[in-house]
PDB file of C-alpha atoms in Angstrom:
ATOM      1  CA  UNK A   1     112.686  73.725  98.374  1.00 54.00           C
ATOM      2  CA  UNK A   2     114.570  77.037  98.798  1.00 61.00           C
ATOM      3  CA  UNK A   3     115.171  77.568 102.313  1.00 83.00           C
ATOM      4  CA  UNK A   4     115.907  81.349 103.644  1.00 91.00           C
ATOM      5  CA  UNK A   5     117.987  81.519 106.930  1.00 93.00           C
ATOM      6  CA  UNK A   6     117.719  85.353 108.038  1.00 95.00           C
ATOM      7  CA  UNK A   7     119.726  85.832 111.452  1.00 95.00           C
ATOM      8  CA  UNK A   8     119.555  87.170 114.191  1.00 96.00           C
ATOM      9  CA  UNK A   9     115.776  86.600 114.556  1.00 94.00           C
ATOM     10  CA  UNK A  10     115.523  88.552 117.504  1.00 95.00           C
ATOM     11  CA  UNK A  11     117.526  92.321 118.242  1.00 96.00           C
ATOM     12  CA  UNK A  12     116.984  95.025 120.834  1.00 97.00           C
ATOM     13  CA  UNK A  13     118.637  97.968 120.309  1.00 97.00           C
ATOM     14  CA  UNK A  14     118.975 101.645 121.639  1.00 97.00           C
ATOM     15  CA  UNK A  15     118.027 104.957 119.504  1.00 97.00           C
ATOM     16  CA  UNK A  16     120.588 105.377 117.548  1.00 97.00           C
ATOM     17  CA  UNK A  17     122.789 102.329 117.598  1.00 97.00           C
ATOM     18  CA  UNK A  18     123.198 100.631 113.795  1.00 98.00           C
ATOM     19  CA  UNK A  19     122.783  96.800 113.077  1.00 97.00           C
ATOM     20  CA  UNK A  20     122.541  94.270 110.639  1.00 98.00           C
ATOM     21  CA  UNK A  21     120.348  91.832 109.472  1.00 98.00           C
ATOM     22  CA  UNK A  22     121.493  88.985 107.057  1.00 97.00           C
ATOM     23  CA  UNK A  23     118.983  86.688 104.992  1.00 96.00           C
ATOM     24  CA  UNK A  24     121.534  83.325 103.533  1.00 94.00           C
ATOM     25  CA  UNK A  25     120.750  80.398 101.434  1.00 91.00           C
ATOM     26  CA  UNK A  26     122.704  77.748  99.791  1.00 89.00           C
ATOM     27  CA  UNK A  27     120.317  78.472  96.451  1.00 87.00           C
ATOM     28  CA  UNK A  28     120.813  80.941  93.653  1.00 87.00           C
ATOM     29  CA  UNK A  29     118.051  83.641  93.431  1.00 84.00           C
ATOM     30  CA  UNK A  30     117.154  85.997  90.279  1.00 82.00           C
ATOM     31  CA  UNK A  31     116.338  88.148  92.753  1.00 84.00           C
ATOM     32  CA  UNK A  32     115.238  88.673  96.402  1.00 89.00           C
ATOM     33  CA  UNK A  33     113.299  91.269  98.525  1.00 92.00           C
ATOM     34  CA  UNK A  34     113.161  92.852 101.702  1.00 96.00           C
ATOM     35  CA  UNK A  35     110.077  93.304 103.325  1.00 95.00           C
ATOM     36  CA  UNK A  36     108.857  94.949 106.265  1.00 96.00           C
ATOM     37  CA  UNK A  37     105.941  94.358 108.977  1.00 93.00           C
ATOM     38  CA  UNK A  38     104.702  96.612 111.281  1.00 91.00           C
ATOM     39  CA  UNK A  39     102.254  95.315 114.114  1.00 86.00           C
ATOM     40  CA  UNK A  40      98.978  94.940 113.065  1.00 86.00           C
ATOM     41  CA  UNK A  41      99.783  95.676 109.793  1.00 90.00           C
ATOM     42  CA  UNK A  42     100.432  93.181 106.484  1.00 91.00           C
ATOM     43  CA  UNK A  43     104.333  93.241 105.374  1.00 92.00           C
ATOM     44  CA  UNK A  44     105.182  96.390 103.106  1.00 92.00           C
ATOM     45  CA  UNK A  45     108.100  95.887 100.277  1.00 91.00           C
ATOM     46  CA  UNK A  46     111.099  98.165 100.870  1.00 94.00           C
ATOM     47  CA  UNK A  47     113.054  96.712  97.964  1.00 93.00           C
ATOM     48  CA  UNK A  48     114.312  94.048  95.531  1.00 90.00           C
ATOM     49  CA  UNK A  49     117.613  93.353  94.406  1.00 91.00           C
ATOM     50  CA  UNK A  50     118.224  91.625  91.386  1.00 87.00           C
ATOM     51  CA  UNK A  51     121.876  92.024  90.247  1.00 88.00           C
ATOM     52  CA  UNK A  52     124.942  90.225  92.027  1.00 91.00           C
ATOM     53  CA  UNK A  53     126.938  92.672  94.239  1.00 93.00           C
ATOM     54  CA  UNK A  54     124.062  95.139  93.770  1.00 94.00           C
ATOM     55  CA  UNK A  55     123.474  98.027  96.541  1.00 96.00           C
ATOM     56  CA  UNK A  56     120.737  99.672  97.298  1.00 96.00           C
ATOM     57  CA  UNK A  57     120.365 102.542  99.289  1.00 96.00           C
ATOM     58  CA  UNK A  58     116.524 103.894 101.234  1.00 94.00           C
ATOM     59  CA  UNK A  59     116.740 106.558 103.638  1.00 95.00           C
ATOM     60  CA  UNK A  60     119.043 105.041 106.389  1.00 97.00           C
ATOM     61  CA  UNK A  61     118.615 101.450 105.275  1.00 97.00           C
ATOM     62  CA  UNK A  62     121.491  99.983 103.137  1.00 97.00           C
ATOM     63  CA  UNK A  63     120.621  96.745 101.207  1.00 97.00           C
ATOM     64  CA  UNK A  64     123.293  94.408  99.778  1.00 96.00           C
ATOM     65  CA  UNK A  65     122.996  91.732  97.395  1.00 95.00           C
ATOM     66  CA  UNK A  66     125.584  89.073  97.370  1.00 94.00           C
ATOM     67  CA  UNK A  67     127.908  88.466  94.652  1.00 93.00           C
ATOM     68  CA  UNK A  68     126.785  84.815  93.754  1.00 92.00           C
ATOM     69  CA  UNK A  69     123.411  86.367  94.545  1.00 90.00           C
ATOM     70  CA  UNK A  70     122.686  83.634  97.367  1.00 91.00           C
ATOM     71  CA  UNK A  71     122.732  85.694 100.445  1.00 93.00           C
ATOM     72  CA  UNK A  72     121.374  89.859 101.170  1.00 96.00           C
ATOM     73  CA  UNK A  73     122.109  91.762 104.330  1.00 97.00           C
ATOM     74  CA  UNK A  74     120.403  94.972 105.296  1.00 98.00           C
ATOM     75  CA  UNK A  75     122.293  97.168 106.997  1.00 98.00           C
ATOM     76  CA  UNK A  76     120.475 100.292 109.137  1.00 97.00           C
ATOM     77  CA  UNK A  77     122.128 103.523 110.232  1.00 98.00           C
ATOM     78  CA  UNK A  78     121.283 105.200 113.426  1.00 97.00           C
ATOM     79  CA  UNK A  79     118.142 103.387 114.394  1.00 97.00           C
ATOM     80  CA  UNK A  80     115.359 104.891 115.290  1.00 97.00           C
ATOM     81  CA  UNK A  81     112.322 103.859 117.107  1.00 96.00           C
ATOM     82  CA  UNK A  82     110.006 103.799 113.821  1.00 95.00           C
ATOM     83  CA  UNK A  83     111.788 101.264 112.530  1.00 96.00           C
ATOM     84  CA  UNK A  84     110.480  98.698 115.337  1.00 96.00           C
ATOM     85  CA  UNK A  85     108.920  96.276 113.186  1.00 94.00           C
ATOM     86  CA  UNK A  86     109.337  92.577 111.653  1.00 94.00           C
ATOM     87  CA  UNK A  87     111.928  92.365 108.809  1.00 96.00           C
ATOM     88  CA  UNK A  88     111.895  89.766 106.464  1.00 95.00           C
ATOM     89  CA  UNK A  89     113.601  88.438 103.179  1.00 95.00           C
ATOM     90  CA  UNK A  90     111.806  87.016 100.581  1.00 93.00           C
ATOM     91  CA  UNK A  91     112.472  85.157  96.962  1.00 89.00           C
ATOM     92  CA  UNK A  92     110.866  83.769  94.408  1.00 79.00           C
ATOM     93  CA  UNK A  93     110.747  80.321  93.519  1.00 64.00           C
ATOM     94  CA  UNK A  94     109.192  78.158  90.981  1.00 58.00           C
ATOM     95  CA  UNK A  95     105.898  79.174  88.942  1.00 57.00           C
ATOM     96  CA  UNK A  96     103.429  81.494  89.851  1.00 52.00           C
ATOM     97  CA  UNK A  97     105.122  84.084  91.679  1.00 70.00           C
ATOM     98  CA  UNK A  98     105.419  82.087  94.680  1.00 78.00           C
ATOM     99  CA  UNK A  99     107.072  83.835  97.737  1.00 85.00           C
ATOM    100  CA  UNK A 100     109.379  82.086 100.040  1.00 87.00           C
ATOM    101  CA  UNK A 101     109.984  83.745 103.276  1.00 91.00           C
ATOM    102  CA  UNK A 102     112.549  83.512 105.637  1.00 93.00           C
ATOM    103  CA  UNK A 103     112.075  83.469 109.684  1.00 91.00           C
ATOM    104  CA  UNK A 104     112.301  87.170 109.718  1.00 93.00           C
ATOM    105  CA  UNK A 105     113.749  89.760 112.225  1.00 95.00           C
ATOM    106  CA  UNK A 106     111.733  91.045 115.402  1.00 94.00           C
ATOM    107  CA  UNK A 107     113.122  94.014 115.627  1.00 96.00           C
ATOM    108  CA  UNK A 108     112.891  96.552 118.624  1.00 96.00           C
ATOM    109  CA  UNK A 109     114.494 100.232 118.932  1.00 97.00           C
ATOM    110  CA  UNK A 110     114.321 101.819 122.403  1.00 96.00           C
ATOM    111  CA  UNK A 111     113.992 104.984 122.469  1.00 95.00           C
TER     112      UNK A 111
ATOM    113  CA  UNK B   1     100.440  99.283  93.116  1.00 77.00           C
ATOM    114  CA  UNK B   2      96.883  97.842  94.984  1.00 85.00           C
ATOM    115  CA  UNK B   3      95.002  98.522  97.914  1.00 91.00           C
ATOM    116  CA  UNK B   4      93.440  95.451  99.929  1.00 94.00           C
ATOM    117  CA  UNK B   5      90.956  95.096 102.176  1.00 95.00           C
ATOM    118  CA  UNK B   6      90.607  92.358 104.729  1.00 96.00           C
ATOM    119  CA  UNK B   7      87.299  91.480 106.869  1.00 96.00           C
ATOM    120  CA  UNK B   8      87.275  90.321 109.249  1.00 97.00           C
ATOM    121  CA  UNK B   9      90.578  92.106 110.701  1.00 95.00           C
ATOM    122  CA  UNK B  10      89.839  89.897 113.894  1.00 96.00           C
ATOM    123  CA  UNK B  11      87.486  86.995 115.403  1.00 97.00           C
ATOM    124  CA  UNK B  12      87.115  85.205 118.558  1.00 97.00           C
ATOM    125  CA  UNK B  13      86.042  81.717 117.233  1.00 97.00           C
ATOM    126  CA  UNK B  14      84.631  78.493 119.286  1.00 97.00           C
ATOM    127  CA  UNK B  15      85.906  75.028 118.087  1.00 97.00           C
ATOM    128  CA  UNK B  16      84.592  72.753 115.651  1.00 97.00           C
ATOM    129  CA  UNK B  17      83.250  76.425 113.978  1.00 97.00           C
ATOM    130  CA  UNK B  18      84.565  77.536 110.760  1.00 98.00           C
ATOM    131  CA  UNK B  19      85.221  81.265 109.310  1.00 98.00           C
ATOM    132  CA  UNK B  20      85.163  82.629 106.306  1.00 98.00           C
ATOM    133  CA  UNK B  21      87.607  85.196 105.087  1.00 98.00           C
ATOM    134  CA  UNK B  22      87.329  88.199 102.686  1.00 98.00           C
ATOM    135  CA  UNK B  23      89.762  89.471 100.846  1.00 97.00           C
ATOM    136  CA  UNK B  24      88.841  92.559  98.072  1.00 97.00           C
ATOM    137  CA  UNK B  25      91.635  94.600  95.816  1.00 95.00           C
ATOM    138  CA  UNK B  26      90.684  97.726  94.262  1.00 94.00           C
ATOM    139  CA  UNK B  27      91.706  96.218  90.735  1.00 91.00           C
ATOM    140  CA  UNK B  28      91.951  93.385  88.852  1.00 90.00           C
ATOM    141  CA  UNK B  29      95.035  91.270  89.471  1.00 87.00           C
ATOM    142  CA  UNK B  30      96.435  88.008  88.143  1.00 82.00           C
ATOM    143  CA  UNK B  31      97.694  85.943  91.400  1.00 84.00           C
ATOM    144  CA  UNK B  32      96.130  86.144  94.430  1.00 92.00           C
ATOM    145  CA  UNK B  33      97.475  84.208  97.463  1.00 94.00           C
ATOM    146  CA  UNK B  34      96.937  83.201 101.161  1.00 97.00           C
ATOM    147  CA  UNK B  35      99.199  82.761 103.652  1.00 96.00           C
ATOM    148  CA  UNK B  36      99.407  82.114 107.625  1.00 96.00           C
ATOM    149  CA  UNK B  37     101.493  83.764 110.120  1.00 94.00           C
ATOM    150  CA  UNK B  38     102.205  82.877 113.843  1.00 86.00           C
ATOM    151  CA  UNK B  39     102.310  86.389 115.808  1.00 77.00           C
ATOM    152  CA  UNK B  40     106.046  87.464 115.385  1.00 74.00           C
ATOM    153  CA  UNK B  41     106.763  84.797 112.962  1.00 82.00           C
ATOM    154  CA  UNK B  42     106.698  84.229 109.483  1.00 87.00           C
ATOM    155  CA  UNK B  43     104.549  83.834 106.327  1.00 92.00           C
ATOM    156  CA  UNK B  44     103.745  80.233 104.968  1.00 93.00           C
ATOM    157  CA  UNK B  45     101.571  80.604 101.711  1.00 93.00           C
ATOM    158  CA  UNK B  46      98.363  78.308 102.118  1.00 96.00           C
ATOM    159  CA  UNK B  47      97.507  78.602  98.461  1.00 95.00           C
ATOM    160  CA  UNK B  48      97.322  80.338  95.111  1.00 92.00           C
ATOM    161  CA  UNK B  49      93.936  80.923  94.353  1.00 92.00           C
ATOM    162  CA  UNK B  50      92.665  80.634  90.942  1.00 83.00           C
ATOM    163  CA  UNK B  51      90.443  82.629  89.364  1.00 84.00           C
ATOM    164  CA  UNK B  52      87.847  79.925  87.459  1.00 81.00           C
ATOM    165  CA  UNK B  53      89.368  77.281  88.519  1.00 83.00           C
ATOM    166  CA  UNK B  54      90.531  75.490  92.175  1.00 87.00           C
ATOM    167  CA  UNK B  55      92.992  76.777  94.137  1.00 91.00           C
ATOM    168  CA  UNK B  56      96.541  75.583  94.230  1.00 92.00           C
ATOM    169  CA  UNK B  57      97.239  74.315  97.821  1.00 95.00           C
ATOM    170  CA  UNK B  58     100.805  73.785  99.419  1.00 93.00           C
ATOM    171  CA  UNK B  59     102.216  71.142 101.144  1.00 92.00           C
ATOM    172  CA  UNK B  60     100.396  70.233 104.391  1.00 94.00           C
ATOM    173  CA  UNK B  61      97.397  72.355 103.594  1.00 96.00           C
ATOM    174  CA  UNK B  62      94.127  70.854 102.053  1.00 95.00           C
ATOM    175  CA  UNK B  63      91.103  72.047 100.257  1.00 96.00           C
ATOM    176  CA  UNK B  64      88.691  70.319 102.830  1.00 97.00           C
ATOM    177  CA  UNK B  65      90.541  72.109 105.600  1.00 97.00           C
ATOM    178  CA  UNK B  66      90.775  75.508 103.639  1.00 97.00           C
ATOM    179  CA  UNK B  67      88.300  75.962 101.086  1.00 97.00           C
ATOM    180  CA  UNK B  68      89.334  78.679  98.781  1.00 96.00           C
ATOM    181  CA  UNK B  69      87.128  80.711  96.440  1.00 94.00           C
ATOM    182  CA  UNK B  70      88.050  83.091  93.310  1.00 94.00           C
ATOM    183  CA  UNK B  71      84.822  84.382  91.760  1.00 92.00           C
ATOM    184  CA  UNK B  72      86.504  86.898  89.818  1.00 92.00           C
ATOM    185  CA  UNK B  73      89.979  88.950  89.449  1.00 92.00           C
ATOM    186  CA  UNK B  74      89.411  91.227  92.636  1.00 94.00           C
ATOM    187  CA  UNK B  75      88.045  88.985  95.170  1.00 95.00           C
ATOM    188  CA  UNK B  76      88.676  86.045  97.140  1.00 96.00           C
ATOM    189  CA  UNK B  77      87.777  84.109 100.415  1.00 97.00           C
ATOM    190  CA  UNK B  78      89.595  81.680 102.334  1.00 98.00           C
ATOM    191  CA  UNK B  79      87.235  79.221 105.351  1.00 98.00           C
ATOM    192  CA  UNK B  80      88.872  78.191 107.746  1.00 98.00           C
ATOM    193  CA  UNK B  81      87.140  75.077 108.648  1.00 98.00           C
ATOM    194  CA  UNK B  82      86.680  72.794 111.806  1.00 97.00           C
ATOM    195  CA  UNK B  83      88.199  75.259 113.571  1.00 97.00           C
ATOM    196  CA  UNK B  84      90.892  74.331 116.619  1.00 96.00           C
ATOM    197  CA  UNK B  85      93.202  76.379 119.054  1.00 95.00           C
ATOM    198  CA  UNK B  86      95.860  75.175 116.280  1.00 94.00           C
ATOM    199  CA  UNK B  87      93.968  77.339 113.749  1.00 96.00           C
ATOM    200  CA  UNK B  88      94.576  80.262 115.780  1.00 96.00           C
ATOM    201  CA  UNK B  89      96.946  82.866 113.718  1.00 96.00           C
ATOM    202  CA  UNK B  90      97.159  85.669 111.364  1.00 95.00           C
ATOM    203  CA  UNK B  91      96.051  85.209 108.004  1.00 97.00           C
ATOM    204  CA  UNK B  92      97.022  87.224 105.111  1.00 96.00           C
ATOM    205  CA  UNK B  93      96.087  87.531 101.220  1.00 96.00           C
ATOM    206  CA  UNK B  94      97.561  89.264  99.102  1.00 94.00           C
ATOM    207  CA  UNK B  95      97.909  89.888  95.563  1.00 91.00           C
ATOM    208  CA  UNK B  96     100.740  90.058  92.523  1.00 84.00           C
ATOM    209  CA  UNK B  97     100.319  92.561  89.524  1.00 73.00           C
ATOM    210  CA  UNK B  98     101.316  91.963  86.258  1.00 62.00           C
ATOM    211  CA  UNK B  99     103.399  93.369  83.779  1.00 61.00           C
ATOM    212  CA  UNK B 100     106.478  95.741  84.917  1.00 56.00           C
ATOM    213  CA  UNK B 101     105.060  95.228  88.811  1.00 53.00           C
ATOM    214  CA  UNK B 102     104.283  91.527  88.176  1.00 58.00           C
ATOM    215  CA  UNK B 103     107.395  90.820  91.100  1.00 70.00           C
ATOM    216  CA  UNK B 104     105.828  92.673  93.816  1.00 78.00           C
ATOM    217  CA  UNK B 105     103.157  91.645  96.414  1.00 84.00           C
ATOM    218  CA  UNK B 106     100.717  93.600  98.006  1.00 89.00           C
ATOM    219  CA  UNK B 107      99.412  92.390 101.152  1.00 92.00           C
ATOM    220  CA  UNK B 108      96.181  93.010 103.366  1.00 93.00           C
ATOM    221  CA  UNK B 109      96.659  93.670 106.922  1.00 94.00           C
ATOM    222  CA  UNK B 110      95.238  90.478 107.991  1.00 94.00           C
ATOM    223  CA  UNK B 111      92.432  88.607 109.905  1.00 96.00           C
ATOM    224  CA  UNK B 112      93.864  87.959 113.531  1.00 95.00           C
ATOM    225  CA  UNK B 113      91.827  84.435 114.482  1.00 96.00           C
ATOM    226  CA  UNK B 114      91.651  83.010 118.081  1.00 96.00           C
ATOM    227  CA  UNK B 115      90.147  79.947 118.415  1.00 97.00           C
ATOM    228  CA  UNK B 116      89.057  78.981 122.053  1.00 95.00           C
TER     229      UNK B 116
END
């Protein structure tokens, strides 16, 4: 079973401050995704990374894959307060085009 | 990409009831899939349902518990059955394309379920 540890999984930020959210595992992905959740709302894809080392740029949001393609961080510039939402990393694993989530990120920017 | 609609969006339920769930894509799609979410939490797939044939359950959930139907390639409905306050939670389907897309998901916005 692939397991997906995303840290931290809670953050409360100001307007304007930057953070970071990581997603590790000790497996080897083709390729993994970031999604996000607002509430009330099903999760929406932002992106998928696929190469080693790859980086991938949306908006203000900076998403990293890592080298032996096991971990992802994504990285976001000058928060703002539409970006409050639940942010979480996803892979696929086995047949089917199974998802496997991790925890997530609860995300909050104060204005 | 596809656009899915969920009904209920939200239900009040007593115990020992059960609920069906609707799930209906604008198109026809390979994989469609359920999956349960504690408010603030994460997604745990339920099962892969099938069109034709039974659904494809994951560990720790049953059919008897979760019935799952697939009458065709752009609909689907999940019961929730026997209902208890454990049942309560967010429940999602959502679907996978095929072809170039076939790696992205498309999700409904959910049925929010209390069960009292």
């Amino acid at each position: 079973t692939q397991l997906l540890e995303q840290s931290p999984q809670f953050l409360s930020i100001q307007e304007g401050e930057n953070l970071t959210v990581y997603c590790n595992s000790s497996s080897v992905f083709s390729s993994l995704q970031w999604y996000r959740q607002e509430p009330g709302e099903g999760p929406v894809l932002l992106v998928t990374v696929v190469t080693g080392g790859e980086v991938k740029k949306l908006k203000r949001l900076t998403f990293q894959f890592g080298d032996a393609r096991k971990d992802s961080s994504l990285h976001i510039t000058a928060a703002q307060p539409g970006d409050t939402g639940l942010y979480l990393c996803a892979a696929f694993g086995g047949s089917n085009y199974k998802l496997t989530f991790g925890k997530g990120t609860l995300l909050t920017v104060n204005p | 990409s596809a656009v899915i609609s969920q009904k209920p969006s939200r239900d009040i339920c007593q115990r020992g009831t059960s609920l069906t769930i609707q799930c209906q894509v604008d198109s026809q799609v390979t994989m469609m899939f359920w999956y349960r979410q504690q408010p603030g939490q994460s997604l745990t797939l339920i099962a892969t349902a099938n069109q034709g044939s039974e659904a494809t359950y994951e560990s720790g959930f049953v059919i008897d518990k979760f019935p799952i139907s697939r009458p065709n390639l752009t609909f689907s409905t999940l019961t929730v059955s026997n209902m208890s306050p454990e049942d309560s939670s967010i429940y999602l389907c959502s679907v996978a394309t095929s072809g170039a897309a076939k790696n992205i998901q498309y999700f409904g916005a959910g049925t929010r379920l209390s069960v009292l």
